[in-house]
Amino acid sequence: MYPAADFPQPILLPVNGVEVEVFEAGRHNAGKPIVLCHGWPEHAYSWRHQVPALVAAGYHVIVPNQRGYGRSSRPADVTDYDIDALSGDLVALLDHYGYDDATFVGHDWGSFVVWGLTLLHPNRVNKVINLSLPYQERGETPWLESMEAALGCDFYFVHFNRQPGVADAVLDANTSRFLRNLYRKNEPQAEPRPGMAMIDLARAEKPLGEPVMSDSELDVFVSAFESSGFTPSINWYRNLDRNWHLLADVNPIVHQPALMIYGDRDAVARAENLTTFVPNVEEVTVDSGHWIQQERPDEVNRAILEWLQRQDAS
C-alpha cells in the first residue's frame, strides 16, 4: 500500500470520541514511546524516513493521522479542531497504549499541536522535538487579528478564516496539481502569501524546483486528500484565535528538554526569544526548505537520535 516497504500498515483506534488512523512500529520497544505529529497539508507518511531509524534506536513509534486527515474522523463542527481536541487525541493515544508520557515530535502545524499539548498536559510529555515552527508566543492580541493587521486580509491564514470555503473548493478541485506544486525543494510557494496566491498554486501549470518526493510517494498524499477533502485540515486554521483564548490561563513556559530543528531555506521565521519560553532548548539548522524531515531525512534523523542519546545519558 505504501511505497516505503518498512512503513507500517495503519489501524483505526477509537480515542477521545473519534477514530484516529495510526501507524505503529516497534511495539517490542515498549517503554520508550515517541509520537510523530504531521503538519499541513501532510500525512503520517511524511515521517516514513524517521520511523525505521527510531525503531532501530529502541523506540516504540506511534504516528497518527490526526483528526481531519487520512482515514481519521472528520467532525463537521469547526470547533472540533481546536487545540483542546487535537491535544486530547494525543493524550488518549497514550492512554490507549498504557503510557504515562512520551516524547512528542512535530512538524509545521504538528509542532503547534505539540507545543500546545505540552502546555495543556505537561505531565504527559517528557521531551519535545519540533521542526520548522518554533514556540509561538501568545502576546496580547489574538493571533489571527495580529496577522491581519500585519499582513492584510489576503494572507492565507486570514483568507482561510474570512472567506471560508473559497480555498477549500479550489484545492479540492485541483488536489494533485496543488500538492505536486507545493512539495518542491526550493519552495517559493512556502513563503507567506495571500490566500489567492495559494489558490493560484493549485492552478499553476509549471511548478518550480525539484520535487521533495517521488511520484509514488506523493500519490499517498494525493489519494488521502482526494478522499478527505481539504476543509477538515483547514479547520485547524479556523481555530487559531479560539486557541489563543483557550491558552489564556495556561503557564506559558515549556520546562521539558526540547530540540528545535530549522531549515535554513524555510520561510517560517525563527523565534527571536525561544529560550524565554523554552529554557531547556537546543537549536539545530539544516540545509533545507520547509519539508525538513522529507527533504533532509539523514540529517534530521542524526540530529534527533544524537539529541535523544544525550538526553538519555544526562
PDB file of C-alpha atoms in Angstrom:
ATOM      1  CA  MET A   1       0.000   0.000   0.000  1.00  0.00           C
ATOM      2  CA  TYR A   2       2.876   2.381   0.808  1.00  0.00           C
ATOM      3  CA  PRO A   3       5.996   2.790  -1.355  1.00  0.00           C
ATOM      4  CA  ALA A   4       8.270   2.574   1.695  1.00  0.00           C
ATOM      5  CA  ALA A   5       8.206  -1.150   2.439  1.00  0.00           C
ATOM      6  CA  ASP A   6       9.195  -0.628   6.069  1.00  0.00           C
ATOM      7  CA  PHE A   7       6.368   1.824   6.754  1.00  0.00           C
ATOM      8  CA  PRO A   8       3.725   0.134   8.927  1.00  0.00           C
ATOM      9  CA  GLN A   9       0.170  -0.545   7.848  1.00  0.00           C
ATOM     10  CA  PRO A  10      -2.489   1.553   9.619  1.00  0.00           C
ATOM     11  CA  ILE A  11      -5.032   0.666  12.254  1.00  0.00           C
ATOM     12  CA  LEU A  12      -8.065   2.690  13.342  1.00  0.00           C
ATOM     13  CA  LEU A  13      -8.241   3.399  17.062  1.00  0.00           C
ATOM     14  CA  PRO A  14     -11.261   4.845  18.904  1.00  0.00           C
ATOM     15  CA  VAL A  15      -9.887   7.655  21.094  1.00  0.00           C
ATOM     16  CA  ASN A  16     -11.316  10.853  22.555  1.00  0.00           C
ATOM     17  CA  GLY A  17     -14.692  10.385  20.850  1.00  0.00           C
ATOM     18  CA  VAL A  18     -13.210   9.966  17.340  1.00  0.00           C
ATOM     19  CA  GLU A  19     -11.342   7.357  15.338  1.00  0.00           C
ATOM     20  CA  VAL A  20      -7.684   8.031  14.626  1.00  0.00           C
ATOM     21  CA  GLU A  21      -5.716   6.259  11.909  1.00  0.00           C
ATOM     22  CA  VAL A  22      -2.433   5.184  13.491  1.00  0.00           C
ATOM     23  CA  PHE A  23       0.761   3.777  12.001  1.00  0.00           C
ATOM     24  CA  GLU A  24       2.677   1.941  14.712  1.00  0.00           C
ATOM     25  CA  ALA A  25       6.090   0.289  14.680  1.00  0.00           C
ATOM     26  CA  GLY A  26       8.469  -1.099  17.290  1.00  0.00           C
ATOM     27  CA  ARG A  27       5.919  -2.283  19.827  1.00  0.00           C
ATOM     28  CA  HIS A  28       8.623  -4.654  21.062  1.00  0.00           C
ATOM     29  CA  ASN A  29      10.377  -1.489  22.289  1.00  0.00           C
ATOM     30  CA  ALA A  30       7.643  -0.987  24.881  1.00  0.00           C
ATOM     31  CA  GLY A  31       8.512   1.642  27.443  1.00  0.00           C
ATOM     32  CA  LYS A  32      10.103   4.153  25.036  1.00  0.00           C
ATOM     33  CA  PRO A  33       7.182   5.736  23.159  1.00  0.00           C
ATOM     34  CA  ILE A  34       7.705   8.510  20.644  1.00  0.00           C
ATOM     35  CA  VAL A  35       4.765  10.125  18.839  1.00  0.00           C
ATOM     36  CA  LEU A  36       5.265  11.842  15.464  1.00  0.00           C
ATOM     37  CA  CYS A  37       2.783  14.591  14.512  1.00  0.00           C
ATOM     38  CA  HIS A  38       2.481  15.803  10.911  1.00  0.00           C
ATOM     39  CA  GLY A  39       1.624  19.273   9.634  1.00  0.00           C
ATOM     40  CA  TRP A  40      -0.485  20.772   6.798  1.00  0.00           C
ATOM     41  CA  PRO A  41      -1.184  19.617   4.180  1.00  0.00           C
ATOM     42  CA  GLU A  42       0.610  16.452   5.168  1.00  0.00           C
ATOM     43  CA  HIS A  43       0.048  12.869   6.249  1.00  0.00           C
ATOM     44  CA  ALA A  44       1.567  10.424   8.714  1.00  0.00           C
ATOM     45  CA  TYR A  45       3.576   9.139   5.747  1.00  0.00           C
ATOM     46  CA  SER A  46       5.675  12.311   5.908  1.00  0.00           C
ATOM     47  CA  TRP A  47       7.586  10.525   8.730  1.00  0.00           C
ATOM     48  CA  ARG A  48       8.442   7.479   6.601  1.00  0.00           C
ATOM     49  CA  HIS A  49      12.192   8.167   6.827  1.00  0.00           C
ATOM     50  CA  GLN A  50      12.171   8.565  10.606  1.00  0.00           C
ATOM     51  CA  VAL A  51      10.119   5.509  11.619  1.00  0.00           C
ATOM     52  CA  PRO A  52      12.692   2.760  10.884  1.00  0.00           C
ATOM     53  CA  ALA A  53      15.555   4.801  12.346  1.00  0.00           C
ATOM     54  CA  LEU A  54      13.674   5.380  15.596  1.00  0.00           C
ATOM     55  CA  VAL A  55      12.609   1.737  15.853  1.00  0.00           C
ATOM     56  CA  ALA A  56      16.226   0.637  15.357  1.00  0.00           C
ATOM     57  CA  ALA A  57      17.242   3.043  18.139  1.00  0.00           C
ATOM     58  CA  GLY A  58      14.849   1.304  20.543  1.00  0.00           C
ATOM     59  CA  TYR A  59      11.678   3.408  20.342  1.00  0.00           C
ATOM     60  CA  HIS A  60       8.026   2.419  20.120  1.00  0.00           C
ATOM     61  CA  VAL A  61       6.968   4.716  17.281  1.00  0.00           C
ATOM     62  CA  ILE A  62       3.362   5.933  17.074  1.00  0.00           C
ATOM     63  CA  VAL A  63       2.388   8.040  14.061  1.00  0.00           C
ATOM     64  CA  PRO A  64      -1.222   9.274  13.890  1.00  0.00           C
ATOM     65  CA  ASN A  65      -3.045  10.817  11.010  1.00  0.00           C
ATOM     66  CA  GLN A  66      -4.540  13.476  13.224  1.00  0.00           C
ATOM     67  CA  ARG A  67      -8.260  14.238  13.077  1.00  0.00           C
ATOM     68  CA  GLY A  68      -9.250  15.618   9.695  1.00  0.00           C
ATOM     69  CA  TYR A  69      -6.530  13.685   7.852  1.00  0.00           C
ATOM     70  CA  GLY A  70      -6.385  10.368   6.069  1.00  0.00           C
ATOM     71  CA  ARG A  71      -8.959   7.891   7.342  1.00  0.00           C
ATOM     72  CA  SER A  72      -9.211   9.564  10.747  1.00  0.00           C
ATOM     73  CA  SER A  73     -12.535  11.083  11.771  1.00  0.00           C
ATOM     74  CA  ARG A  74     -13.555  14.365  10.174  1.00  0.00           C
ATOM     75  CA  PRO A  75     -16.026  16.072  12.537  1.00  0.00           C
ATOM     76  CA  ALA A  76     -18.337  18.630  10.959  1.00  0.00           C
ATOM     77  CA  ASP A  77     -18.017  21.380  13.595  1.00  0.00           C
ATOM     78  CA  VAL A  78     -15.111  23.766  13.141  1.00  0.00           C
ATOM     79  CA  THR A  79     -14.513  23.940  16.891  1.00  0.00           C
ATOM     80  CA  ASP A  80     -13.856  20.193  16.950  1.00  0.00           C
ATOM     81  CA  TYR A  81     -10.396  21.030  15.604  1.00  0.00           C
ATOM     82  CA  ASP A  82      -9.229  23.325  18.407  1.00  0.00           C
ATOM     83  CA  ILE A  83      -6.116  22.704  20.493  1.00  0.00           C
ATOM     84  CA  ASP A  84      -8.137  21.038  23.257  1.00  0.00           C
ATOM     85  CA  ALA A  85      -9.444  18.447  20.807  1.00  0.00           C
ATOM     86  CA  LEU A  86      -6.167  17.895  18.970  1.00  0.00           C
ATOM     87  CA  SER A  87      -4.100  17.560  22.138  1.00  0.00           C
ATOM     88  CA  GLY A  88      -6.843  15.447  23.706  1.00  0.00           C
ATOM     89  CA  ASP A  89      -6.492  12.933  20.868  1.00  0.00           C
ATOM     90  CA  LEU A  90      -2.779  12.570  21.629  1.00  0.00           C
ATOM     91  CA  VAL A  91      -3.380  12.139  25.346  1.00  0.00           C
ATOM     92  CA  ALA A  92      -5.984   9.482  24.549  1.00  0.00           C
ATOM     93  CA  LEU A  93      -3.450   7.680  22.338  1.00  0.00           C
ATOM     94  CA  LEU A  94      -1.080   7.462  25.296  1.00  0.00           C
ATOM     95  CA  ASP A  95      -3.918   6.113  27.423  1.00  0.00           C
ATOM     96  CA  HIS A  96      -4.707   3.501  24.780  1.00  0.00           C
ATOM     97  CA  TYR A  97      -1.137   2.196  24.837  1.00  0.00           C
ATOM     98  CA  GLY A  98      -0.852   2.495  28.612  1.00  0.00           C
ATOM     99  CA  TYR A  99       1.838   5.178  28.684  1.00  0.00           C
ATOM    100  CA  ASP A 100       2.043   7.909  31.296  1.00  0.00           C
ATOM    101  CA  ASP A 101       4.108  10.107  28.995  1.00  0.00           C
ATOM    102  CA  ALA A 102       6.060  10.110  25.741  1.00  0.00           C
ATOM    103  CA  THR A 103       8.432  12.103  23.588  1.00  0.00           C
ATOM    104  CA  PHE A 104       6.475  14.114  21.029  1.00  0.00           C
ATOM    105  CA  VAL A 105       7.798  15.236  17.655  1.00  0.00           C
ATOM    106  CA  GLY A 106       6.004  17.751  15.445  1.00  0.00           C
ATOM    107  CA  HIS A 107       6.428  19.436  12.095  1.00  0.00           C
ATOM    108  CA  ASP A 108       4.626  22.579  10.896  1.00  0.00           C
ATOM    109  CA  TRP A 109       1.081  22.506  12.379  1.00  0.00           C
ATOM    110  CA  GLY A 110       2.105  19.345  14.198  1.00  0.00           C
ATOM    111  CA  SER A 111       4.668  21.473  16.035  1.00  0.00           C
ATOM    112  CA  PHE A 112       1.936  23.890  17.092  1.00  0.00           C
ATOM    113  CA  VAL A 113      -0.078  20.962  18.438  1.00  0.00           C
ATOM    114  CA  VAL A 114       2.938  19.550  20.293  1.00  0.00           C
ATOM    115  CA  TRP A 115       3.724  22.930  21.870  1.00  0.00           C
ATOM    116  CA  GLY A 116       0.057  23.252  22.895  1.00  0.00           C
ATOM    117  CA  LEU A 117      -0.078  19.695  24.216  1.00  0.00           C
ATOM    118  CA  THR A 118       2.989  20.382  26.338  1.00  0.00           C
ATOM    119  CA  LEU A 119       1.361  23.474  27.849  1.00  0.00           C
ATOM    120  CA  LEU A 120      -2.041  21.862  28.439  1.00  0.00           C
ATOM    121  CA  HIS A 121      -0.851  18.410  29.545  1.00  0.00           C
ATOM    122  CA  PRO A 122       2.740  18.877  30.755  1.00  0.00           C
ATOM    123  CA  ASN A 123       2.784  15.617  32.705  1.00  0.00           C
ATOM    124  CA  ARG A 124       2.158  13.605  29.513  1.00  0.00           C
ATOM    125  CA  VAL A 125       5.198  14.978  27.646  1.00  0.00           C
ATOM    126  CA  ASN A 126       8.745  14.060  28.668  1.00  0.00           C
ATOM    127  CA  LYS A 127      10.642  15.600  25.743  1.00  0.00           C
ATOM    128  CA  VAL A 128       9.777  17.839  22.787  1.00  0.00           C
ATOM    129  CA  ILE A 129      11.246  17.788  19.290  1.00  0.00           C
ATOM    130  CA  ASN A 130       9.798  20.248  16.792  1.00  0.00           C
ATOM    131  CA  LEU A 131      10.637  21.064  13.195  1.00  0.00           C
ATOM    132  CA  SER A 132      10.062  24.333  11.334  1.00  0.00           C
ATOM    133  CA  LEU A 133       7.562  26.032  13.642  1.00  0.00           C
ATOM    134  CA  PRO A 134       9.071  27.358  16.876  1.00  0.00           C
ATOM    135  CA  TYR A 135       7.099  28.134  20.001  1.00  0.00           C
ATOM    136  CA  GLN A 136       4.503  30.806  19.243  1.00  0.00           C
ATOM    137  CA  GLU A 137       4.395  33.489  21.910  1.00  0.00           C
ATOM    138  CA  ARG A 138       0.770  34.208  22.806  1.00  0.00           C
ATOM    139  CA  GLY A 139       1.059  38.002  23.051  1.00  0.00           C
ATOM    140  CA  GLU A 140      -1.688  40.459  23.931  1.00  0.00           C
ATOM    141  CA  THR A 141      -3.607  40.281  20.644  1.00  0.00           C
ATOM    142  CA  PRO A 142      -5.231  37.146  19.178  1.00  0.00           C
ATOM    143  CA  TRP A 143      -3.011  35.559  16.545  1.00  0.00           C
ATOM    144  CA  LEU A 144      -5.368  35.964  13.616  1.00  0.00           C
ATOM    145  CA  GLU A 145      -6.039  39.603  14.462  1.00  0.00           C
ATOM    146  CA  SER A 146      -2.283  40.215  14.641  1.00  0.00           C
ATOM    147  CA  MET A 147      -1.704  38.550  11.276  1.00  0.00           C
ATOM    148  CA  GLU A 148      -4.481  40.511   9.620  1.00  0.00           C
ATOM    149  CA  ALA A 149      -3.110  43.781  10.960  1.00  0.00           C
ATOM    150  CA  ALA A 150       0.441  42.994   9.872  1.00  0.00           C
ATOM    151  CA  LEU A 151      -0.086  41.065   6.633  1.00  0.00           C
ATOM    152  CA  GLY A 152      -3.530  42.033   5.389  1.00  0.00           C
ATOM    153  CA  CYS A 153      -6.793  40.227   4.774  1.00  0.00           C
ATOM    154  CA  ASP A 154      -5.400  38.206   1.856  1.00  0.00           C
ATOM    155  CA  PHE A 155      -2.711  36.484   3.931  1.00  0.00           C
ATOM    156  CA  TYR A 156      -3.663  32.812   3.657  1.00  0.00           C
ATOM    157  CA  PHE A 157      -4.249  32.245   7.407  1.00  0.00           C
ATOM    158  CA  VAL A 158      -6.651  35.189   7.346  1.00  0.00           C
ATOM    159  CA  HIS A 159      -8.104  34.231   3.962  1.00  0.00           C
ATOM    160  CA  PHE A 160      -8.991  30.746   5.234  1.00  0.00           C
ATOM    161  CA  ASN A 161     -10.937  32.332   8.097  1.00  0.00           C
ATOM    162  CA  ARG A 162     -12.528  35.368   6.461  1.00  0.00           C
ATOM    163  CA  GLN A 163     -13.583  33.588   3.249  1.00  0.00           C
ATOM    164  CA  PRO A 164     -14.491  30.079   4.424  1.00  0.00           C
ATOM    165  CA  GLY A 165     -14.943  27.541   1.686  1.00  0.00           C
ATOM    166  CA  VAL A 166     -13.268  29.513  -1.120  1.00  0.00           C
ATOM    167  CA  ALA A 167      -9.793  27.999  -0.958  1.00  0.00           C
ATOM    168  CA  ASP A 168     -11.233  24.649   0.135  1.00  0.00           C
ATOM    169  CA  ALA A 169     -13.214  24.291  -3.093  1.00  0.00           C
ATOM    170  CA  VAL A 170     -10.302  25.195  -5.365  1.00  0.00           C
ATOM    171  CA  LEU A 171      -7.890  22.853  -3.577  1.00  0.00           C
ATOM    172  CA  ASP A 172     -10.435  20.038  -3.671  1.00  0.00           C
ATOM    173  CA  ALA A 173     -10.850  20.527  -7.417  1.00  0.00           C
ATOM    174  CA  ASN A 174      -7.078  20.605  -8.047  1.00  0.00           C
ATOM    175  CA  THR A 175      -5.701  18.299  -5.360  1.00  0.00           C
ATOM    176  CA  SER A 176      -2.986  16.581  -7.382  1.00  0.00           C
ATOM    177  CA  ARG A 177      -1.712  19.760  -9.017  1.00  0.00           C
ATOM    178  CA  PHE A 178      -1.711  21.685  -5.742  1.00  0.00           C
ATOM    179  CA  LEU A 179       0.286  19.069  -3.844  1.00  0.00           C
ATOM    180  CA  ARG A 180       2.685  18.443  -6.723  1.00  0.00           C
ATOM    181  CA  ASN A 181       3.349  22.179  -6.960  1.00  0.00           C
ATOM    182  CA  LEU A 182       3.671  22.587  -3.206  1.00  0.00           C
ATOM    183  CA  TYR A 183       6.176  19.849  -2.398  1.00  0.00           C
ATOM    184  CA  ARG A 184       9.208  21.446  -4.027  1.00  0.00           C
ATOM    185  CA  LYS A 185      12.661  21.823  -2.530  1.00  0.00           C
ATOM    186  CA  ASN A 186      13.254  25.467  -3.380  1.00  0.00           C
ATOM    187  CA  GLU A 187       9.780  26.255  -2.043  1.00  0.00           C
ATOM    188  CA  PRO A 188       8.975  29.702  -3.342  1.00  0.00           C
ATOM    189  CA  GLN A 189       5.411  28.627  -2.575  1.00  0.00           C
ATOM    190  CA  ALA A 190       6.161  28.152   1.132  1.00  0.00           C
ATOM    191  CA  GLU A 191       6.696  31.854   1.654  1.00  0.00           C
ATOM    192  CA  PRO A 192       3.975  33.874   3.403  1.00  0.00           C
ATOM    193  CA  ARG A 193       1.441  34.542   0.686  1.00  0.00           C
ATOM    194  CA  PRO A 194      -2.039  35.864   0.057  1.00  0.00           C
ATOM    195  CA  GLY A 195      -4.826  33.338   0.141  1.00  0.00           C
ATOM    196  CA  MET A 196      -5.475  33.896  -3.550  1.00  0.00           C
ATOM    197  CA  ALA A 197      -1.833  33.020  -4.303  1.00  0.00           C
ATOM    198  CA  MET A 198      -2.421  29.694  -2.537  1.00  0.00           C
ATOM    199  CA  ILE A 199      -5.300  29.191  -4.943  1.00  0.00           C
ATOM    200  CA  ASP A 200      -3.054  30.186  -7.845  1.00  0.00           C
ATOM    201  CA  LEU A 201      -0.623  27.489  -6.735  1.00  0.00           C
ATOM    202  CA  ALA A 202      -3.392  24.926  -7.223  1.00  0.00           C
ATOM    203  CA  ARG A 203      -3.841  26.135 -10.790  1.00  0.00           C
ATOM    204  CA  ALA A 204      -0.202  26.668 -11.801  1.00  0.00           C
ATOM    205  CA  GLU A 205       0.891  24.645 -14.827  1.00  0.00           C
ATOM    206  CA  LYS A 206       4.654  24.833 -14.302  1.00  0.00           C
ATOM    207  CA  PRO A 207       5.885  24.095 -10.769  1.00  0.00           C
ATOM    208  CA  LEU A 208       9.227  25.496  -9.673  1.00  0.00           C
ATOM    209  CA  GLY A 209      12.012  23.481  -8.130  1.00  0.00           C
ATOM    210  CA  GLU A 210      12.931  19.856  -7.575  1.00  0.00           C
ATOM    211  CA  PRO A 211      10.247  17.587  -6.079  1.00  0.00           C
ATOM    212  CA  VAL A 212      10.641  16.649  -2.428  1.00  0.00           C
ATOM    213  CA  MET A 213       9.433  13.096  -3.052  1.00  0.00           C
ATOM    214  CA  SER A 214       8.857  10.556  -5.790  1.00  0.00           C
ATOM    215  CA  ASP A 215       5.594  10.338  -7.701  1.00  0.00           C
ATOM    216  CA  SER A 216       4.644   7.140  -5.892  1.00  0.00           C
ATOM    217  CA  GLU A 217       5.264   8.761  -2.506  1.00  0.00           C
ATOM    218  CA  LEU A 218       3.287  11.845  -3.449  1.00  0.00           C
ATOM    219  CA  ASP A 219       0.434   9.631  -4.624  1.00  0.00           C
ATOM    220  CA  VAL A 220      -0.113   8.679  -0.964  1.00  0.00           C
ATOM    221  CA  PHE A 221      -0.781  12.334  -0.117  1.00  0.00           C
ATOM    222  CA  VAL A 222      -2.898  12.961  -3.198  1.00  0.00           C
ATOM    223  CA  SER A 223      -5.059   9.894  -2.618  1.00  0.00           C
ATOM    224  CA  ALA A 224      -5.606  10.812   1.023  1.00  0.00           C
ATOM    225  CA  PHE A 225      -6.704  14.390   0.271  1.00  0.00           C
ATOM    226  CA  GLU A 226      -8.858  13.351  -2.656  1.00  0.00           C
ATOM    227  CA  SER A 227     -10.717  11.158  -0.169  1.00  0.00           C
ATOM    228  CA  SER A 228     -10.874  13.572   2.795  1.00  0.00           C
ATOM    229  CA  GLY A 229     -11.039  16.943   1.050  1.00  0.00           C
ATOM    230  CA  PHE A 230      -9.196  19.953   2.466  1.00  0.00           C
ATOM    231  CA  THR A 231     -11.869  21.511   4.689  1.00  0.00           C
ATOM    232  CA  PRO A 232     -11.201  19.357   7.802  1.00  0.00           C
ATOM    233  CA  SER A 233      -7.487  20.165   7.783  1.00  0.00           C
ATOM    234  CA  ILE A 234      -8.074  23.862   7.004  1.00  0.00           C
ATOM    235  CA  ASN A 235     -10.398  23.932  10.016  1.00  0.00           C
ATOM    236  CA  TRP A 236      -7.254  23.770  12.144  1.00  0.00           C
ATOM    237  CA  TYR A 237      -6.512  27.300  10.871  1.00  0.00           C
ATOM    238  CA  ARG A 238     -10.051  28.382  11.722  1.00  0.00           C
ATOM    239  CA  ASN A 239      -9.394  27.755  15.405  1.00  0.00           C
ATOM    240  CA  LEU A 240      -6.354  29.975  15.674  1.00  0.00           C
ATOM    241  CA  ASP A 241      -7.972  32.719  17.746  1.00  0.00           C
ATOM    242  CA  ARG A 242     -10.026  30.166  19.685  1.00  0.00           C
ATOM    243  CA  ASN A 243      -6.746  28.507  20.627  1.00  0.00           C
ATOM    244  CA  TRP A 244      -5.363  31.878  21.727  1.00  0.00           C
ATOM    245  CA  HIS A 245      -8.270  32.186  24.165  1.00  0.00           C
ATOM    246  CA  LEU A 246      -8.026  28.564  25.322  1.00  0.00           C
ATOM    247  CA  LEU A 247      -4.387  29.084  26.289  1.00  0.00           C
ATOM    248  CA  ALA A 248      -5.065  32.301  28.200  1.00  0.00           C
ATOM    249  CA  ASP A 249      -4.678  30.875  31.706  1.00  0.00           C
ATOM    250  CA  VAL A 250      -2.010  28.281  30.964  1.00  0.00           C
ATOM    251  CA  ASN A 251       1.569  28.570  32.234  1.00  0.00           C
ATOM    252  CA  PRO A 252       3.382  29.603  29.017  1.00  0.00           C
ATOM    253  CA  ILE A 253       6.769  28.086  29.910  1.00  0.00           C
ATOM    254  CA  VAL A 254       7.801  24.740  28.423  1.00  0.00           C
ATOM    255  CA  HIS A 255      10.084  23.147  31.006  1.00  0.00           C
ATOM    256  CA  GLN A 256      10.763  19.870  29.198  1.00  0.00           C
ATOM    257  CA  PRO A 257      14.022  19.318  27.306  1.00  0.00           C
ATOM    258  CA  ALA A 258      13.400  20.423  23.727  1.00  0.00           C
ATOM    259  CA  LEU A 259      15.069  20.223  20.342  1.00  0.00           C
ATOM    260  CA  MET A 260      14.143  22.784  17.676  1.00  0.00           C
ATOM    261  CA  ILE A 261      15.154  21.938  14.094  1.00  0.00           C
ATOM    262  CA  TYR A 262      15.072  24.706  11.489  1.00  0.00           C
ATOM    263  CA  GLY A 263      15.544  24.612   7.730  1.00  0.00           C
ATOM    264  CA  ASP A 264      17.787  27.445   6.632  1.00  0.00           C
ATOM    265  CA  ARG A 265      15.676  27.967   3.487  1.00  0.00           C
ATOM    266  CA  ASP A 266      12.351  27.666   5.299  1.00  0.00           C
ATOM    267  CA  ALA A 267      10.234  30.807   5.064  1.00  0.00           C
ATOM    268  CA  VAL A 268       8.825  30.201   8.554  1.00  0.00           C
ATOM    269  CA  ALA A 269      10.513  32.732  10.807  1.00  0.00           C
ATOM    270  CA  ARG A 270      12.879  31.607  13.534  1.00  0.00           C
ATOM    271  CA  ALA A 271      11.956  32.509  17.102  1.00  0.00           C
ATOM    272  CA  GLU A 272      13.862  35.516  18.404  1.00  0.00           C
ATOM    273  CA  ASN A 273      13.286  34.723  22.083  1.00  0.00           C
ATOM    274  CA  LEU A 274      12.785  30.967  22.120  1.00  0.00           C
ATOM    275  CA  THR A 275      14.751  30.399  25.329  1.00  0.00           C
ATOM    276  CA  THR A 276      12.459  32.790  27.195  1.00  0.00           C
ATOM    277  CA  PHE A 277       9.604  30.331  26.816  1.00  0.00           C
ATOM    278  CA  VAL A 278      11.559  27.100  26.248  1.00  0.00           C
ATOM    279  CA  PRO A 279      14.593  27.459  28.529  1.00  0.00           C
ATOM    280  CA  ASN A 280      15.868  23.898  28.028  1.00  0.00           C
ATOM    281  CA  VAL A 281      16.036  24.011  24.243  1.00  0.00           C
ATOM    282  CA  GLU A 282      18.767  23.151  21.763  1.00  0.00           C
ATOM    283  CA  GLU A 283      18.541  24.562  18.227  1.00  0.00           C
ATOM    284  CA  VAL A 284      19.785  22.873  15.065  1.00  0.00           C
ATOM    285  CA  THR A 285      19.708  24.185  11.488  1.00  0.00           C
ATOM    286  CA  VAL A 286      19.886  22.002   8.384  1.00  0.00           C
ATOM    287  CA  ASP A 287      20.166  22.940   4.714  1.00  0.00           C
ATOM    288  CA  SER A 288      16.503  22.567   3.855  1.00  0.00           C
ATOM    289  CA  GLY A 289      13.300  24.262   2.918  1.00  0.00           C
ATOM    290  CA  HIS A 290      10.040  23.752   4.779  1.00  0.00           C
ATOM    291  CA  TRP A 291       9.585  19.974   4.344  1.00  0.00           C
ATOM    292  CA  ILE A 292      12.591  19.291   6.551  1.00  0.00           C
ATOM    293  CA  GLN A 293      12.194  15.638   7.547  1.00  0.00           C
ATOM    294  CA  GLN A 294      11.401  14.624   3.975  1.00  0.00           C
ATOM    295  CA  GLU A 295      13.998  16.787   2.231  1.00  0.00           C
ATOM    296  CA  ARG A 296      16.904  16.057   4.598  1.00  0.00           C
ATOM    297  CA  PRO A 297      15.972  12.757   6.297  1.00  0.00           C
ATOM    298  CA  ASP A 298      19.504  11.600   7.134  1.00  0.00           C
ATOM    299  CA  GLU A 299      20.456  14.919   8.751  1.00  0.00           C
ATOM    300  CA  VAL A 300      17.174  15.097  10.651  1.00  0.00           C
ATOM    301  CA  ASN A 301      17.490  11.509  11.872  1.00  0.00           C
ATOM    302  CA  ARG A 302      21.039  12.126  13.014  1.00  0.00           C
ATOM    303  CA  ALA A 303      20.084  15.326  14.861  1.00  0.00           C
ATOM    304  CA  ILE A 304      17.142  13.649  16.577  1.00  0.00           C
ATOM    305  CA  LEU A 305      18.949  10.464  17.562  1.00  0.00           C
ATOM    306  CA  GLU A 306      22.081  12.224  18.819  1.00  0.00           C
ATOM    307  CA  TRP A 307      19.974  14.604  20.895  1.00  0.00           C
ATOM    308  CA  LEU A 308      17.876  11.773  22.337  1.00  0.00           C
ATOM    309  CA  GLN A 309      21.036   9.867  23.195  1.00  0.00           C
ATOM    310  CA  ARG A 310      22.439  12.876  25.053  1.00  0.00           C
ATOM    311  CA  GLN A 311      19.156  13.319  26.928  1.00  0.00           C
ATOM    312  CA  ASP A 312      19.088   9.663  27.962  1.00  0.00           C
ATOM    313  CA  ALA A 313      22.696   9.888  29.154  1.00  0.00           C
ATOM    314  CA  SER A 314      22.172  13.030  31.238  1.00  0.00           C
TER     315      SER A 314
END
